[in-house]
PDB file of N, CA, C and O in Angstrom:
ATOM      1  N   MET L  15      -8.211  -2.535   3.175  1.00 72.00           N
ATOM      2  CA  MET L  15      -7.793  -2.890   1.734  1.00 72.00           C
ATOM      3  C   MET L  15      -8.674  -3.844   1.033  1.00 72.00           C
ATOM      4  O   MET L  15      -8.721  -4.867   1.826  1.00 72.00           O
ATOM      5  N   ALA L  16      -9.035  -3.499  -0.012  1.00 90.00           N
ATOM      6  CA  ALA L  16      -9.736  -4.643  -0.750  1.00 90.00           C
ATOM      7  C   ALA L  16      -9.711  -4.632  -2.044  1.00 90.00           C
ATOM      8  O   ALA L  16      -9.473  -3.587  -2.719  1.00 90.00           O
ATOM      9  N   TRP L  17      -9.716  -5.776  -2.937  1.00 92.00           N
ATOM     10  CA  TRP L  17      -9.927  -5.823  -4.304  1.00 92.00           C
ATOM     11  C   TRP L  17     -11.400  -5.716  -4.347  1.00 92.00           C
ATOM     12  O   TRP L  17     -12.264  -6.402  -3.732  1.00 92.00           O
ATOM     13  N   GLU L  18     -11.998  -5.020  -5.569  1.00 92.00           N
ATOM     14  CA  GLU L  18     -13.156  -4.892  -5.905  1.00 92.00           C
ATOM     15  C   GLU L  18     -13.359  -5.247  -7.634  1.00 92.00           C
ATOM     16  O   GLU L  18     -12.558  -4.864  -8.290  1.00 92.00           O
ATOM     17  N   ARG L  19     -14.575  -5.959  -7.667  1.00 93.00           N
ATOM     18  CA  ARG L  19     -14.640  -6.351  -8.969  1.00 93.00           C
ATOM     19  C   ARG L  19     -15.579  -5.302  -9.617  1.00 93.00           C
ATOM     20  O   ARG L  19     -16.879  -5.246  -9.079  1.00 93.00           O
ATOM     21  N   ARG L  20     -15.433  -4.895 -10.804  1.00 91.00           N
ATOM     22  CA  ARG L  20     -16.011  -3.543 -11.693  1.00 91.00           C
ATOM     23  C   ARG L  20     -16.084  -3.879 -12.847  1.00 91.00           C
ATOM     24  O   ARG L  20     -14.854  -3.858 -13.445  1.00 91.00           O
ATOM     25  N   GLY L  21     -17.025  -4.305 -13.469  1.00 90.00           N
ATOM     26  CA  GLY L  21     -16.967  -4.319 -14.871  1.00 90.00           C
ATOM     27  C   GLY L  21     -16.243  -5.678 -15.321  1.00 90.00           C
ATOM     28  O   GLY L  21     -15.676  -5.624 -16.350  1.00 90.00           O
ATOM     29  N   GLY L  22     -16.055  -6.582 -14.542  1.00 89.00           N
ATOM     30  CA  GLY L  22     -15.312  -7.777 -14.868  1.00 89.00           C
ATOM     31  C   GLY L  22     -13.979  -7.882 -14.429  1.00 89.00           C
ATOM     32  O   GLY L  22     -13.297  -8.870 -14.701  1.00 89.00           O
ATOM     33  N   LYS L  23     -13.384  -6.642 -14.233  1.00 92.00           N
ATOM     34  CA  LYS L  23     -11.845  -6.380 -13.729  1.00 92.00           C
ATOM     35  C   LYS L  23     -11.800  -6.307 -12.261  1.00 92.00           C
ATOM     36  O   LYS L  23     -12.737  -5.730 -11.618  1.00 92.00           O
ATOM     37  N   LEU L  24     -10.664  -6.438 -11.660  1.00 93.00           N
ATOM     38  CA  LEU L  24     -10.381  -6.345 -10.506  1.00 93.00           C
ATOM     39  C   LEU L  24      -9.685  -5.011 -10.083  1.00 93.00           C
ATOM     40  O   LEU L  24      -8.559  -4.899 -10.921  1.00 93.00           O
ATOM     41  N   TYR L  25     -10.007  -4.158  -9.151  1.00 95.00           N
ATOM     42  CA  TYR L  25      -9.444  -3.224  -8.896  1.00 95.00           C
ATOM     43  C   TYR L  25      -8.989  -3.034  -7.455  1.00 95.00           C
ATOM     44  O   TYR L  25      -9.729  -3.375  -6.512  1.00 95.00           O
ATOM     45  N   TYR L  26      -7.920  -2.485  -6.961  1.00 96.00           N
ATOM     46  CA  TYR L  26      -7.467  -2.344  -5.613  1.00 96.00           C
ATOM     47  C   TYR L  26      -7.721  -0.958  -5.036  1.00 96.00           C
ATOM     48  O   TYR L  26      -7.466  -0.048  -5.513  1.00 96.00           O
ATOM     49  N   TYR L  27      -8.315  -0.990  -3.834  1.00 96.00           N
ATOM     50  CA  TYR L  27      -8.778   0.044  -3.114  1.00 96.00           C
ATOM     51  C   TYR L  27      -8.137  -0.117  -1.645  1.00 96.00           C
ATOM     52  O   TYR L  27      -8.106  -0.896  -1.199  1.00 96.00           O
ATOM     53  N   GLN L  28      -7.822   1.345  -1.258  1.00 94.00           N
ATOM     54  CA  GLN L  28      -7.324   1.359   0.077  1.00 94.00           C
ATOM     55  C   GLN L  28      -8.471   2.008   0.918  1.00 94.00           C
ATOM     56  O   GLN L  28      -8.921   3.161   0.600  1.00 94.00           O
ATOM     57  N   SER L  29      -8.784   1.766   2.183  1.00 92.00           N
ATOM     58  CA  SER L  29      -9.769   2.437   2.874  1.00 92.00           C
ATOM     59  C   SER L  29      -8.866   3.375   3.948  1.00 92.00           C
ATOM     60  O   SER L  29      -7.864   2.868   4.576  1.00 92.00           O
ATOM     61  N   GLU L  30      -9.348   4.519   4.260  1.00 91.00           N
ATOM     62  CA  GLU L  30      -8.798   5.238   5.309  1.00 91.00           C
ATOM     63  C   GLU L  30      -9.829   6.116   5.863  1.00 91.00           C
ATOM     64  O   GLU L  30     -10.768   6.606   5.137  1.00 91.00           O
ATOM     65  N   ARG L  31      -9.611   6.330   7.046  1.00 93.00           N
ATOM     66  CA  ARG L  31     -10.306   7.193   7.964  1.00 93.00           C
ATOM     67  C   ARG L  31     -10.026   8.788   7.746  1.00 93.00           C
ATOM     68  O   ARG L  31      -8.983   9.025   8.031  1.00 93.00           O
ATOM     69  N   GLU L  32     -10.988   9.536   7.516  1.00 92.00           N
ATOM     70  CA  GLU L  32     -10.893  11.026   7.365  1.00 92.00           C
ATOM     71  C   GLU L  32     -11.956  11.805   8.079  1.00 92.00           C
ATOM     72  O   GLU L  32     -13.157  11.487   7.519  1.00 92.00           O
ATOM     73  N   ASP L  33     -11.659  12.669   8.928  1.00 93.00           N
ATOM     74  CA  ASP L  33     -12.523  13.316   9.514  1.00 93.00           C
ATOM     75  C   ASP L  33     -13.968  12.523  10.198  1.00 93.00           C
ATOM     76  O   ASP L  33     -14.810  12.724  10.045  1.00 93.00           O
ATOM     77  N   GLY L  34     -13.436  11.114  10.615  1.00 93.00           N
ATOM     78  CA  GLY L  34     -14.507  10.264  11.127  1.00 93.00           C
ATOM     79  C   GLY L  34     -15.016   9.610   9.980  1.00 93.00           C
ATOM     80  O   GLY L  34     -16.128   8.707  10.386  1.00 93.00           O
ATOM     81  N   ARG L  35     -14.851   9.663   8.919  1.00 96.00           N
ATOM     82  CA  ARG L  35     -15.573   8.971   7.758  1.00 96.00           C
ATOM     83  C   ARG L  35     -14.656   8.067   7.268  1.00 96.00           C
ATOM     84  O   ARG L  35     -13.273   8.356   7.048  1.00 96.00           O
ATOM     85  N   VAL L  36     -14.954   6.892   6.734  1.00 95.00           N
ATOM     86  CA  VAL L  36     -14.113   6.177   5.975  1.00 95.00           C
ATOM     87  C   VAL L  36     -14.382   6.403   4.375  1.00 95.00           C
ATOM     88  O   VAL L  36     -15.285   6.436   3.799  1.00 95.00           O
ATOM     89  N   ARG L  37     -13.283   6.512   3.809  1.00 95.00           N
ATOM     90  CA  ARG L  37     -12.935   6.774   2.402  1.00 95.00           C
ATOM     91  C   ARG L  37     -12.197   5.859   1.790  1.00 95.00           C
ATOM     92  O   ARG L  37     -11.312   5.227   2.252  1.00 95.00           O
ATOM     93  N   LYS L  38     -12.461   5.347   0.568  1.00 94.00           N
ATOM     94  CA  LYS L  38     -11.631   4.589  -0.209  1.00 94.00           C
ATOM     95  C   LYS L  38     -10.919   5.410  -1.243  1.00 94.00           C
ATOM     96  O   LYS L  38     -11.480   6.340  -1.999  1.00 94.00           O
ATOM     97  N   ARG L  39      -9.689   4.903  -1.225  1.00 93.00           N
ATOM     98  CA  ARG L  39      -8.883   5.680  -2.022  1.00 93.00           C
ATOM     99  C   ARG L  39      -8.445   4.536  -3.199  1.00 93.00           C
ATOM    100  O   ARG L  39      -7.897   3.522  -3.091  1.00 93.00           O
ATOM    101  N   TYR L  40      -8.323   4.799  -4.434  1.00 94.00           N
ATOM    102  CA  TYR L  40      -8.295   4.090  -5.514  1.00 94.00           C
ATOM    103  C   TYR L  40      -6.923   3.900  -5.706  1.00 94.00           C
ATOM    104  O   TYR L  40      -6.206   4.871  -5.711  1.00 94.00           O
ATOM    105  N   ILE L  41      -6.264   2.743  -6.045  1.00 94.00           N
ATOM    106  CA  ILE L  41      -5.005   2.325  -6.206  1.00 94.00           C
ATOM    107  C   ILE L  41      -4.646   1.993  -7.595  1.00 94.00           C
ATOM    108  O   ILE L  41      -3.869   2.411  -8.209  1.00 94.00           O
ATOM    109  N   GLY L  42      -5.551   1.079  -8.188  1.00 93.00           N
ATOM    110  CA  GLY L  42      -5.207   0.706  -9.515  1.00 93.00           C
ATOM    111  C   GLY L  42      -5.481  -0.889  -9.793  1.00 93.00           C
ATOM    112  O   GLY L  42      -6.093  -1.546  -8.744  1.00 93.00           O
ATOM    113  N   ALA L  43      -4.902  -1.257 -10.886  1.00 93.00           N
ATOM    114  CA  ALA L  43      -5.261  -2.827 -11.225  1.00 93.00           C
ATOM    115  C   ALA L  43      -3.925  -2.996 -11.716  1.00 93.00           C
ATOM    116  O   ALA L  43      -3.043  -2.255 -11.946  1.00 93.00           O
ATOM    117  N   GLY L  44      -3.682  -4.407 -11.930  1.00 91.00           N
ATOM    118  CA  GLY L  44      -2.490  -4.851 -12.542  1.00 91.00           C
ATOM    119  C   GLY L  44      -1.467  -5.091 -11.453  1.00 91.00           C
ATOM    120  O   GLY L  44      -1.640  -5.083 -10.209  1.00 91.00           O
ATOM    121  N   GLU L  45      -0.109  -5.091 -12.024  1.00 94.00           N
ATOM    122  CA  GLU L  45       0.985  -5.376 -11.288  1.00 94.00           C
ATOM    123  C   GLU L  45       1.115  -4.537 -10.315  1.00 94.00           C
ATOM    124  O   GLU L  45       1.633  -4.751  -9.089  1.00 94.00           O
ATOM    125  N   ALA L  46       1.197  -3.220 -10.493  1.00 93.00           N
ATOM    126  CA  ALA L  46       1.371  -2.296  -9.522  1.00 93.00           C
ATOM    127  C   ALA L  46       0.259  -2.342  -8.435  1.00 93.00           C
ATOM    128  O   ALA L  46       0.727  -2.227  -7.290  1.00 93.00           O
ATOM    129  N   ALA L  47      -0.956  -2.546  -8.775  1.00 94.00           N
ATOM    130  CA  ALA L  47      -1.767  -2.782  -7.438  1.00 94.00           C
ATOM    131  C   ALA L  47      -1.387  -4.033  -6.667  1.00 94.00           C
ATOM    132  O   ALA L  47      -1.544  -4.155  -5.438  1.00 94.00           O
ATOM    133  N   GLU L  48      -0.946  -5.053  -7.340  1.00 94.00           N
ATOM    134  CA  GLU L  48      -0.796  -6.238  -6.686  1.00 94.00           C
ATOM    135  C   GLU L  48       0.444  -5.962  -5.783  1.00 94.00           C
ATOM    136  O   GLU L  48       0.469  -6.587  -4.596  1.00 94.00           O
ATOM    137  N   LEU L  49       1.424  -5.132  -6.326  1.00 95.00           N
ATOM    138  CA  LEU L  49       2.430  -4.875  -5.367  1.00 95.00           C
ATOM    139  C   LEU L  49       2.099  -4.143  -4.148  1.00 95.00           C
ATOM    140  O   LEU L  49       2.515  -4.481  -3.152  1.00 95.00           O
ATOM    141  N   VAL L  50       1.336  -3.348  -4.357  1.00 95.00           N
ATOM    142  CA  VAL L  50       0.673  -2.429  -3.131  1.00 95.00           C
ATOM    143  C   VAL L  50      -0.155  -3.225  -2.337  1.00 95.00           C
ATOM    144  O   VAL L  50      -0.067  -3.097  -0.987  1.00 95.00           O
ATOM    145  N   ALA L  51      -0.931  -4.200  -2.761  1.00 95.00           N
ATOM    146  CA  ALA L  51      -1.820  -5.321  -1.903  1.00 95.00           C
ATOM    147  C   ALA L  51      -0.861  -5.996  -1.137  1.00 95.00           C
ATOM    148  O   ALA L  51      -1.217  -6.392   0.039  1.00 95.00           O
ATOM    149  N   HIS L  52       0.440  -6.743  -1.849  1.00 96.00           N
ATOM    150  CA  HIS L  52       1.087  -7.372  -1.106  1.00 96.00           C
ATOM    151  C   HIS L  52       1.950  -6.473   0.045  1.00 96.00           C
ATOM    152  O   HIS L  52       2.185  -7.030   1.252  1.00 96.00           O
ATOM    153  N   ALA L  53       2.336  -5.236  -0.050  1.00 96.00           N
ATOM    154  CA  ALA L  53       2.972  -4.635   0.867  1.00 96.00           C
ATOM    155  C   ALA L  53       1.891  -4.299   1.958  1.00 96.00           C
ATOM    156  O   ALA L  53       2.334  -4.186   3.126  1.00 96.00           O
ATOM    157  N   ASP L  54       0.662  -3.954   1.582  1.00 95.00           N
ATOM    158  CA  ASP L  54      -0.523  -3.768   2.564  1.00 95.00           C
ATOM    159  C   ASP L  54      -0.513  -4.964   3.613  1.00 95.00           C
ATOM    160  O   ASP L  54      -0.681  -5.017   4.655  1.00 95.00           O
ATOM    161  N   ALA L  55      -0.462  -6.096   2.903  1.00 95.00           N
ATOM    162  CA  ALA L  55      -0.705  -7.447   3.615  1.00 95.00           C
ATOM    163  C   ALA L  55       0.672  -7.604   4.456  1.00 95.00           C
ATOM    164  O   ALA L  55       0.317  -7.981   5.828  1.00 95.00           O
ATOM    165  N   ALA L  56       1.672  -7.426   4.114  1.00 96.00           N
ATOM    166  CA  ALA L  56       2.887  -7.421   5.010  1.00 96.00           C
ATOM    167  C   ALA L  56       2.938  -6.562   6.150  1.00 96.00           C
ATOM    168  O   ALA L  56       3.155  -6.860   7.280  1.00 96.00           O
ATOM    169  N   LEU L  57       2.421  -5.372   5.957  1.00 95.00           N
ATOM    170  CA  LEU L  57       2.206  -4.263   6.973  1.00 95.00           C
ATOM    171  C   LEU L  57       1.131  -4.743   8.039  1.00 95.00           C
ATOM    172  O   LEU L  57       1.390  -4.576   9.246  1.00 95.00           O
ATOM    173  N   ARG L  58       0.138  -5.292   7.497  1.00 95.00           N
ATOM    174  CA  ARG L  58      -0.963  -5.661   8.314  1.00 95.00           C
ATOM    175  C   ARG L  58      -0.531  -6.878   9.443  1.00 95.00           C
ATOM    176  O   ARG L  58      -0.617  -6.798  10.496  1.00 95.00           O
ATOM    177  N   LEU L  59       0.263  -7.761   8.787  1.00 97.00           N
ATOM    178  CA  LEU L  59       0.717  -8.913   9.496  1.00 97.00           C
ATOM    179  C   LEU L  59       1.830  -8.423  10.425  1.00 97.00           C
ATOM    180  O   LEU L  59       1.783  -8.904  11.350  1.00 97.00           O
ATOM    181  N   ALA L  60       2.790  -7.535  10.232  1.00 98.00           N
ATOM    182  CA  ALA L  60       3.672  -7.088  11.186  1.00 98.00           C
ATOM    183  C   ALA L  60       2.910  -6.349  12.267  1.00 98.00           C
ATOM    184  O   ALA L  60       3.322  -6.486  13.371  1.00 98.00           O
ATOM    185  N   ARG L  61       1.757  -5.561  11.875  1.00 96.00           N
ATOM    186  CA  ARG L  61       1.054  -4.892  13.098  1.00 96.00           C
ATOM    187  C   ARG L  61       0.426  -6.033  13.995  1.00 96.00           C
ATOM    188  O   ARG L  61       0.510  -5.903  15.043  1.00 96.00           O
ATOM    189  N   GLU L  62      -0.126  -6.939  13.293  1.00 97.00           N
ATOM    190  CA  GLU L  62      -0.901  -8.159  13.976  1.00 97.00           C
ATOM    191  C   GLU L  62       0.282  -8.851  15.030  1.00 97.00           C
ATOM    192  O   GLU L  62       0.087  -9.138  16.121  1.00 97.00           O
ATOM    193  N   GLN L  63       1.339  -9.124  14.513  1.00 98.00           N
ATOM    194  CA  GLN L  63       2.334  -9.849  15.156  1.00 98.00           C
ATOM    195  C   GLN L  63       2.974  -8.846  16.349  1.00 98.00           C
ATOM    196  O   GLN L  63       3.290  -9.160  17.404  1.00 98.00           O
ATOM    197  N   ARG L  64       3.111  -7.523  16.176  1.00 97.00           N
ATOM    198  CA  ARG L  64       3.575  -6.680  17.264  1.00 97.00           C
ATOM    199  C   ARG L  64       2.495  -6.643  18.194  1.00 97.00           C
ATOM    200  O   ARG L  64       2.896  -6.662  19.419  1.00 97.00           O
ATOM    201  N   ALA L  65       1.143  -6.545  18.083  1.00 97.00           N
ATOM    202  CA  ALA L  65       0.285  -6.639  18.886  1.00 97.00           C
ATOM    203  C   ALA L  65       0.183  -7.793  19.808  1.00 97.00           C
ATOM    204  O   ALA L  65      -0.137  -7.937  20.844  1.00 97.00           O
ATOM    205  N   ALA L  66       0.399  -8.864  19.157  1.00 97.00           N
ATOM    206  CA  ALA L  66       0.521 -10.209  19.855  1.00 97.00           C
ATOM    207  C   ALA L  66       1.578 -10.024  20.687  1.00 97.00           C
ATOM    208  O   ALA L  66       1.516 -10.691  21.923  1.00 97.00           O
ATOM    209  N   ARG L  67       2.827  -9.744  20.450  1.00 97.00           N
ATOM    210  CA  ARG L  67       3.957  -9.671  21.307  1.00 97.00           C
ATOM    211  C   ARG L  67       3.656  -8.848  22.406  1.00 97.00           C
ATOM    212  O   ARG L  67       4.016  -8.877  23.444  1.00 97.00           O
ATOM    213  N   GLU L  68       2.973  -7.576  22.126  1.00 97.00           N
ATOM    214  CA  GLU L  68       2.923  -6.570  23.236  1.00 97.00           C
ATOM    215  C   GLU L  68       1.810  -7.143  24.363  1.00 97.00           C
ATOM    216  O   GLU L  68       1.861  -7.022  25.297  1.00 97.00           O
ATOM    217  N   GLY L  69       0.903  -7.863  23.649  1.00 96.00           N
ATOM    218  CA  GLY L  69      -0.118  -8.406  24.613  1.00 96.00           C
ATOM    219  C   GLY L  69       0.536  -9.492  25.421  1.00 96.00           C
ATOM    220  O   GLY L  69       0.242  -9.622  26.602  1.00 96.00           O
ATOM    221  N   VAL L  70       1.208 -10.279  24.784  1.00 96.00           N
ATOM    222  CA  VAL L  70       1.989 -11.290  25.844  1.00 96.00           C
ATOM    223  C   VAL L  70       2.882 -10.721  26.994  1.00 96.00           C
ATOM    224  O   VAL L  70       2.841 -10.980  27.996  1.00 96.00           O
ATOM    225  N   GLU L  71       3.588  -9.649  26.372  1.00 96.00           N
ATOM    226  CA  GLU L  71       4.297  -8.640  27.320  1.00 96.00           C
ATOM    227  C   GLU L  71       3.533  -8.155  28.414  1.00 96.00           C
ATOM    228  O   GLU L  71       3.898  -8.143  29.555  1.00 96.00           O
ATOM    229  N   LEU L  72       2.494  -7.674  28.109  1.00 95.00           N
ATOM    230  CA  LEU L  72       1.482  -7.005  29.081  1.00 95.00           C
ATOM    231  C   LEU L  72       1.064  -7.938  30.133  1.00 95.00           C
ATOM    232  O   LEU L  72       1.024  -7.721  31.334  1.00 95.00           O
ATOM    233  N   GLU L  73       0.866  -9.302  29.681  1.00 95.00           N
ATOM    234  CA  GLU L  73       0.149 -10.293  30.430  1.00 95.00           C
ATOM    235  C   GLU L  73       1.397 -10.595  31.545  1.00 95.00           C
ATOM    236  O   GLU L  73       1.123 -10.855  32.601  1.00 95.00           O
ATOM    237  N   ARG L  74       2.568 -10.731  30.844  1.00 94.00           N
ATOM    238  CA  ARG L  74       3.729 -11.150  31.670  1.00 94.00           C
ATOM    239  C   ARG L  74       3.908 -10.019  32.710  1.00 94.00           C
ATOM    240  O   ARG L  74       4.121 -10.191  33.986  1.00 94.00           O
ATOM    241  N   LEU L  75       4.061  -8.606  32.488  1.00 93.00           N
ATOM    242  CA  LEU L  75       3.908  -7.681  33.388  1.00 93.00           C
ATOM    243  C   LEU L  75       2.952  -7.697  34.477  1.00 93.00           C
ATOM    244  O   LEU L  75       3.152  -7.478  35.558  1.00 93.00           O
ATOM    245  N   GLU L  76       1.609  -7.699  33.777  1.00 93.00           N
ATOM    246  CA  GLU L  76       0.611  -7.838  34.821  1.00 93.00           C
ATOM    247  C   GLU L  76       0.642  -8.945  35.892  1.00 93.00           C
ATOM    248  O   GLU L  76       0.361  -8.779  36.998  1.00 93.00           O
ATOM    249  N   ALA L  77       1.247 -10.100  35.549  1.00 92.00           N
ATOM    250  CA  ALA L  77       1.524 -11.384  36.544  1.00 92.00           C
ATOM    251  C   ALA L  77       2.516 -10.975  37.398  1.00 92.00           C
ATOM    252  O   ALA L  77       2.435 -11.108  38.722  1.00 92.00           O
ATOM    253  N   LEU L  78       3.514 -10.226  37.132  1.00 91.00           N
ATOM    254  CA  LEU L  78       4.672  -9.795  37.932  1.00 91.00           C
ATOM    255  C   LEU L  78       4.194  -8.620  38.998  1.00 91.00           C
ATOM    256  O   LEU L  78       4.737  -8.670  40.111  1.00 91.00           O
ATOM    257  N   CYS L  79       3.156  -7.830  38.579  1.00 90.00           N
ATOM    258  CA  CYS L  79       2.731  -6.926  39.437  1.00 90.00           C
ATOM    259  C   CYS L  79       1.525  -7.373  40.402  1.00 90.00           C
ATOM    260  O   CYS L  79       1.203  -6.791  41.414  1.00 90.00           O
ATOM    261  N   ALA L  80       0.892  -8.534  39.920  1.00 86.00           N
ATOM    262  CA  ALA L  80      -0.136  -8.863  40.768  1.00 86.00           C
ATOM    263  C   ALA L  80       0.106  -9.245  42.216  1.00 86.00           C
ATOM    264  O   ALA L  80      -0.545  -8.701  43.125  1.00 86.00           O
ATOM    265  N   PRO L  81       1.322  -9.572  42.432  1.00 82.00           N
ATOM    266  CA  PRO L  81       1.584  -9.941  44.147  1.00 82.00           C
ATOM    267  C   PRO L  81       1.691  -8.559  44.832  1.00 82.00           C
ATOM    268  O   PRO L  81       1.559  -8.666  46.005  1.00 82.00           O
ATOM    269  N   VAL L  82       2.105  -7.646  44.192  1.00 75.00           N
ATOM    270  CA  VAL L  82       2.452  -6.377  44.665  1.00 75.00           C
ATOM    271  C   VAL L  82       1.153  -5.712  44.987  1.00 75.00           C
ATOM    272  O   VAL L  82       0.571  -5.282  45.859  1.00 75.00           O
TER     273      VAL L  82
END
């Protein structure tokens, strides 16, 4: 997800993978685009936090299984 400057204005785009290719989907500009950008950032942060928690849990389980 990224803001792109075109003709002096900022526009928000989302990147998505389709059939192995990355395609950009135009979201827009202004308040609506800012709301989508904030929602995307919140989702990205939640995914990163979940991945970190899962990594810690995996390390804990591997440490428990190591003696076995």
